[in-house]
Short mmCIF file of C-alpha atoms and ligand atoms in Angstrom, two decimals:
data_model
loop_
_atom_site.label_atom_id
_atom_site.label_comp_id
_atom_site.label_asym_id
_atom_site.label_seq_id
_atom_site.Cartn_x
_atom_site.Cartn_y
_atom_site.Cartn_z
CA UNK A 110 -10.44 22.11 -37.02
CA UNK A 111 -9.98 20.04 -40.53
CA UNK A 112 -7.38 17.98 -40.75
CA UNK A 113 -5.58 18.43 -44.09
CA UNK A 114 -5.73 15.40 -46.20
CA UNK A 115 -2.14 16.40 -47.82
CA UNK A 116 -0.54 16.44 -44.04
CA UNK A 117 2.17 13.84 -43.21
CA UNK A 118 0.48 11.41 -40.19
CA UNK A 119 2.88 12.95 -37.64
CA UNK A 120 0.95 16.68 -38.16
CA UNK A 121 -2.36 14.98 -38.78
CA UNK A 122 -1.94 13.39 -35.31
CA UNK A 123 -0.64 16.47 -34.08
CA UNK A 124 -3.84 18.23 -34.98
CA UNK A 125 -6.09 15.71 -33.91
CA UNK A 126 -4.45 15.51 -30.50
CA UNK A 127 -5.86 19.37 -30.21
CA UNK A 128 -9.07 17.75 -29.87
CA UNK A 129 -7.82 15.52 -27.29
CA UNK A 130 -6.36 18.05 -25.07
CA UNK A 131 -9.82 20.06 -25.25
CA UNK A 132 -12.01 16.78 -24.77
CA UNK A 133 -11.93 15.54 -21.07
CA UNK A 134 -9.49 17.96 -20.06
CA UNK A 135 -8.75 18.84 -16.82
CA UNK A 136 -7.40 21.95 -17.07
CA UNK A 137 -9.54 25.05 -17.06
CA UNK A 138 -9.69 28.01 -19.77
CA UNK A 139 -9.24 28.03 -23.52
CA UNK A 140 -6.82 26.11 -25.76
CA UNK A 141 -5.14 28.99 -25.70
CA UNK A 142 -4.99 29.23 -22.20
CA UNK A 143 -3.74 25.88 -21.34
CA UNK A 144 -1.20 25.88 -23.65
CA UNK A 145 0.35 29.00 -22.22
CA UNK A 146 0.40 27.66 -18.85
CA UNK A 147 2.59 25.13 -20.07
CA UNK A 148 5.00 27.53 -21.28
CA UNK A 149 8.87 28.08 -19.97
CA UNK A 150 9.89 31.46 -20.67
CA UNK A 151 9.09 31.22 -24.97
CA UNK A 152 9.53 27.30 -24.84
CA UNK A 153 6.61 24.94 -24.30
CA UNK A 154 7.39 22.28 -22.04
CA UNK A 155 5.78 19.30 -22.68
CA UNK A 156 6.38 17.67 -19.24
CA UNK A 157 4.22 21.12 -17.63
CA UNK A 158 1.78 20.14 -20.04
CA UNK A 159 1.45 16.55 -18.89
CA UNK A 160 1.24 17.56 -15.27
CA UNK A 161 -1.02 20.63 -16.27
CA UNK A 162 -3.85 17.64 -17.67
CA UNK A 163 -3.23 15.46 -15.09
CA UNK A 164 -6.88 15.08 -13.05
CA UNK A 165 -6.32 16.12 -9.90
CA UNK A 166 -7.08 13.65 -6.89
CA UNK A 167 -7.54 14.48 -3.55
CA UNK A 168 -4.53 13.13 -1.66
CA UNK A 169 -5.10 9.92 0.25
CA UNK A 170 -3.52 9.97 3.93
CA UNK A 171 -1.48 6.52 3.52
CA UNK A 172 0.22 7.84 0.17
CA UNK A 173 4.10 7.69 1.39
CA UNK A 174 3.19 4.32 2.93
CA UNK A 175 1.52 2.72 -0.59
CA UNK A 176 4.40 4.74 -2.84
CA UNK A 177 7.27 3.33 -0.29
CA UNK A 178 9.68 2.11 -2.82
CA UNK A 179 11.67 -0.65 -0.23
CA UNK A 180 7.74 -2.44 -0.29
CA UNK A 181 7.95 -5.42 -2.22
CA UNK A 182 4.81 -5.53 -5.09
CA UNK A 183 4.30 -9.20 -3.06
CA UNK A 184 3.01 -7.21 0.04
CA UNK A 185 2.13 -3.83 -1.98
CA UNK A 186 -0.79 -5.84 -3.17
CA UNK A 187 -2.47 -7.07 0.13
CA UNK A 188 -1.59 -3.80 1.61
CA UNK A 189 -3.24 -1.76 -1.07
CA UNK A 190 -6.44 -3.89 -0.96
CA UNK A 191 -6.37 -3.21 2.66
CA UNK A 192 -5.95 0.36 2.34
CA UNK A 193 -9.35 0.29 0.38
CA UNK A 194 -10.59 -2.25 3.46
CA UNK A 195 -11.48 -4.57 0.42
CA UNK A 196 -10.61 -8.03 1.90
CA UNK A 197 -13.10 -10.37 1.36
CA UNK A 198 -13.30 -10.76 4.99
CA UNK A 199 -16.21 -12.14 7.01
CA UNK A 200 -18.37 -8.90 6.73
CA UNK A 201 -18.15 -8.46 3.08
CA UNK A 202 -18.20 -12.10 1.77
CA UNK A 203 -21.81 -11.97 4.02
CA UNK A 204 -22.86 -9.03 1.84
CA UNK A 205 -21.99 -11.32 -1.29
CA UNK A 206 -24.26 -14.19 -0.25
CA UNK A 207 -21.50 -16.16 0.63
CA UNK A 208 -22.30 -18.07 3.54
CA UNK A 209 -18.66 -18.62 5.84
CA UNK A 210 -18.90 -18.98 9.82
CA UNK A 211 -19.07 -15.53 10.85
CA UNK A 212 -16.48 -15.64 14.38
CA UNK A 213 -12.85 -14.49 13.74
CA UNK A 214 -10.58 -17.07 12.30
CA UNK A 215 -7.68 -16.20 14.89
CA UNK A 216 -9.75 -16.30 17.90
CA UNK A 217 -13.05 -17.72 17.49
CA UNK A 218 -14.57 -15.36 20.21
CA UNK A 219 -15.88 -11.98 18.35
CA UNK A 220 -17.59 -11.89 14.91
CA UNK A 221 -14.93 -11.46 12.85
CA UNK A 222 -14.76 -7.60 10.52
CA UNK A 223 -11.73 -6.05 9.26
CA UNK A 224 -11.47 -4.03 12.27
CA UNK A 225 -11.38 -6.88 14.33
CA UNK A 226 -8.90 -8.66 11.99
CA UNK A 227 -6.51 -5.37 12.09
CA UNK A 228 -6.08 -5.12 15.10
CA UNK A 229 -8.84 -5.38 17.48
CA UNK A 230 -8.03 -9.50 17.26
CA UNK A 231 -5.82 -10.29 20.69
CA UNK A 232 -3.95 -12.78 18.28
CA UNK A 233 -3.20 -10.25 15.37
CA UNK A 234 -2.77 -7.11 17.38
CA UNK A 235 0.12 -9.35 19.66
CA UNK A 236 1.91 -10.79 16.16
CA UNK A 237 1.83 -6.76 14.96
CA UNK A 238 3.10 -6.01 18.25
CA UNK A 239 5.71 -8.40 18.90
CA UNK A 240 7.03 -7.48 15.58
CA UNK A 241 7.12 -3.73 16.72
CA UNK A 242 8.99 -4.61 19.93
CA UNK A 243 11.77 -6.72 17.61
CA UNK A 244 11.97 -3.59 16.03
CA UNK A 245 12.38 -1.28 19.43
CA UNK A 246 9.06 0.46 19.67
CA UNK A 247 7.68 -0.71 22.86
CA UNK A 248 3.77 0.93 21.67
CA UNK A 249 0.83 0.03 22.51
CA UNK A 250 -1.52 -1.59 19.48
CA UNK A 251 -4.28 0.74 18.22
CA UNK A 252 -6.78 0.47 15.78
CA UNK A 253 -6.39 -0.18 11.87
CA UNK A 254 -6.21 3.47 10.80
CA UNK A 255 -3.82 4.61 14.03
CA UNK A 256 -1.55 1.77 12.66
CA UNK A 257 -1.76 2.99 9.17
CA UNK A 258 -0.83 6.59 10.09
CA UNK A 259 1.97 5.33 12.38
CA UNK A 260 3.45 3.30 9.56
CA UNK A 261 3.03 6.45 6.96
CA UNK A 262 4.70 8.54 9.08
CA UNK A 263 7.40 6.26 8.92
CA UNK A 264 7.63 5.57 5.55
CA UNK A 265 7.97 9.12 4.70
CA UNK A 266 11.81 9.02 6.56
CA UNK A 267 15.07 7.97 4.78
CA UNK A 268 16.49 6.11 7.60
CA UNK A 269 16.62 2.10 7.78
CA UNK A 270 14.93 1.61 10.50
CA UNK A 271 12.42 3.50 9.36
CA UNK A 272 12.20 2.17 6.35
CA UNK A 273 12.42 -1.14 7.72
CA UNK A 274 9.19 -0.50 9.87
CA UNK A 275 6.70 0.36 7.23
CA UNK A 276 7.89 -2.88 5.13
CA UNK A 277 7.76 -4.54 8.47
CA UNK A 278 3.87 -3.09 8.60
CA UNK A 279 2.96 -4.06 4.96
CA UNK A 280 4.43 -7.51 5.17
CA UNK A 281 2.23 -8.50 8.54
CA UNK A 282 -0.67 -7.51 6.74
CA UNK A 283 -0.09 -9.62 3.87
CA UNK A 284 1.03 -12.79 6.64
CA UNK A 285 -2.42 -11.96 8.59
CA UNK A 286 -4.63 -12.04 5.34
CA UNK A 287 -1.85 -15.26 4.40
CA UNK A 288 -2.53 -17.14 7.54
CA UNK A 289 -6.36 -16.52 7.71
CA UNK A 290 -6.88 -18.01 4.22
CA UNK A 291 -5.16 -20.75 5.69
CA UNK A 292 -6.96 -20.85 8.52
CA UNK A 293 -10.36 -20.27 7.05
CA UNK A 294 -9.74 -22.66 3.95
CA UNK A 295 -7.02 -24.82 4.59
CA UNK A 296 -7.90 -26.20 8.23
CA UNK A 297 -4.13 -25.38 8.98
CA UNK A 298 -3.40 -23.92 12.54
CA UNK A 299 -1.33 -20.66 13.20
CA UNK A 300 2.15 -20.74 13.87
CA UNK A 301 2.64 -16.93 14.97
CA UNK A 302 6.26 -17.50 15.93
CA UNK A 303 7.39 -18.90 12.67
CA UNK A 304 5.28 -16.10 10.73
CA UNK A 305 7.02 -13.82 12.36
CA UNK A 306 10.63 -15.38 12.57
CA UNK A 307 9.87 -15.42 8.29
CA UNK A 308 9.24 -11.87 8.27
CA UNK A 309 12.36 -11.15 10.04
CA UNK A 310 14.43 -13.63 8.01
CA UNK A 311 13.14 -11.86 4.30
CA UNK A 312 13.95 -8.48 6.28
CA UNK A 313 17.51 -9.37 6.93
CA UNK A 314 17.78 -11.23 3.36
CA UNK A 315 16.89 -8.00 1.73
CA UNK A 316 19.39 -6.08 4.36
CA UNK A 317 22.15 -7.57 2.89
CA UNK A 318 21.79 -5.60 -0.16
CA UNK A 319 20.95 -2.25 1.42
CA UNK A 320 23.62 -0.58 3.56
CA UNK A 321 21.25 1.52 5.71
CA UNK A 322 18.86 -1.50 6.59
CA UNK A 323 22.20 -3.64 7.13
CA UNK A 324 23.22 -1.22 9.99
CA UNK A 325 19.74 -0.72 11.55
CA UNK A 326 19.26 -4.76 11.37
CA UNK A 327 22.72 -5.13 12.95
CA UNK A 328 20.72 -4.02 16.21
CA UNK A 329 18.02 -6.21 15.89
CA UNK A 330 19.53 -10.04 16.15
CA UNK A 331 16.81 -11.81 18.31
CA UNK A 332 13.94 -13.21 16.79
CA UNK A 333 10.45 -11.74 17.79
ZN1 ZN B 274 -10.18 -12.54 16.70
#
């Protein structure tokens, strides 16, 4: 459609934005079409229009646990790169040419993959599950995607402690991937108690702004 040249800019970009809707749409059918399924009785609602060109994803299975809201962005970020199993562990800094001593950084026995960093590792799967036990789940520790559903599960429920468990999940991955840079780069040694005793201590820092975390926590005064 031509775009009169005596049109203010607002209806020129209105008309060019026709074009947009039709290029790289989504939505199936006619302009026509998609414009009436973004109607409200005679109204057009722009907001079913937005969601109408949205591209539509499959759903991932750790969604609730990667769109948890009490997740601070500090852990989101580890956590998410995780989720995609895209730290540069062992394995994949191999496939990049990058030469590193291929046995696990934790406990030097097995050659060291993201499985066996989460949690197949004796020494990460007992941090993760001393952590859980702090917490009252006396579980035994699976493998990285049983984890990952266990910890979306929780982070789809409203209560603190439930809350408090998928942050508690997201913030051991990020001391894990912490403490093996360390280990792997910095020649430090782990300190698995004092990781741990740090996770609880941010946990019960951000507790004292947060009523239902404050009660659950009030439960939970030994250190791991
Ligand atoms: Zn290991």
């Amino acid at each position: 459609m031509l775009i009169p040249k005596t049109a203010s800019w607002v209806v020129r970009k209105i008309i060019a934005s026709r074009e947009l809707v039709l290029q790289g749409q989504v939505a199936d059918g006619t302009l026509q079409t998609i414009l009436k399924s973004a109607l409200i009785g005679n109204g057009f609602a722009i907001r079913k229009m937005y969601l109408t060109l949205l591209p539509q994803h499959p759903k991932v299975e750790w969604k609730s646990l990667s769109l948890q809201a009490s997740i601070h962005p500090r852990y989101k970020f580890i956590l998410w790169l995780a989720l995609h199993q895209r730290l540069a562990t062992v394995d994949r800094l191999m496939k990049l040419g990058i030469q590193v001593p291929p046995d696990c950084a934790f406990c030097g026995l097995y050659r060291e993959t993201f499985a066996h960093l989460f949690f197949e590792c004796a020494i990460t799967r007992q941090m993760w599950y001393r952590l859980c036990v702090w917490m009252g789940y006396r579980r035994n520790i699976a493998d990285w995607n049983t984890e990952v559903k266990w910890a979306c599960k929780l982070a789809k429920k409203r209560a603190g402690l439930a809350e408090i468990s998928s942050c508690a999940f997201a913030m051991i991955v990020d001391a894990i991937w912490r403490e093996w840079n360390k280990l792997r780069f910095q020649n430090s040694s782990l300190l698995a108690a004092k990781v741990l005793k740090d996770i609880v201590i941010q946990l019960n820092i951000r507790g004292q702004a947060n009523r239902r975390w404050y009660d659950a926590l009030q439960g939970l005064n030994a250190y791991p």
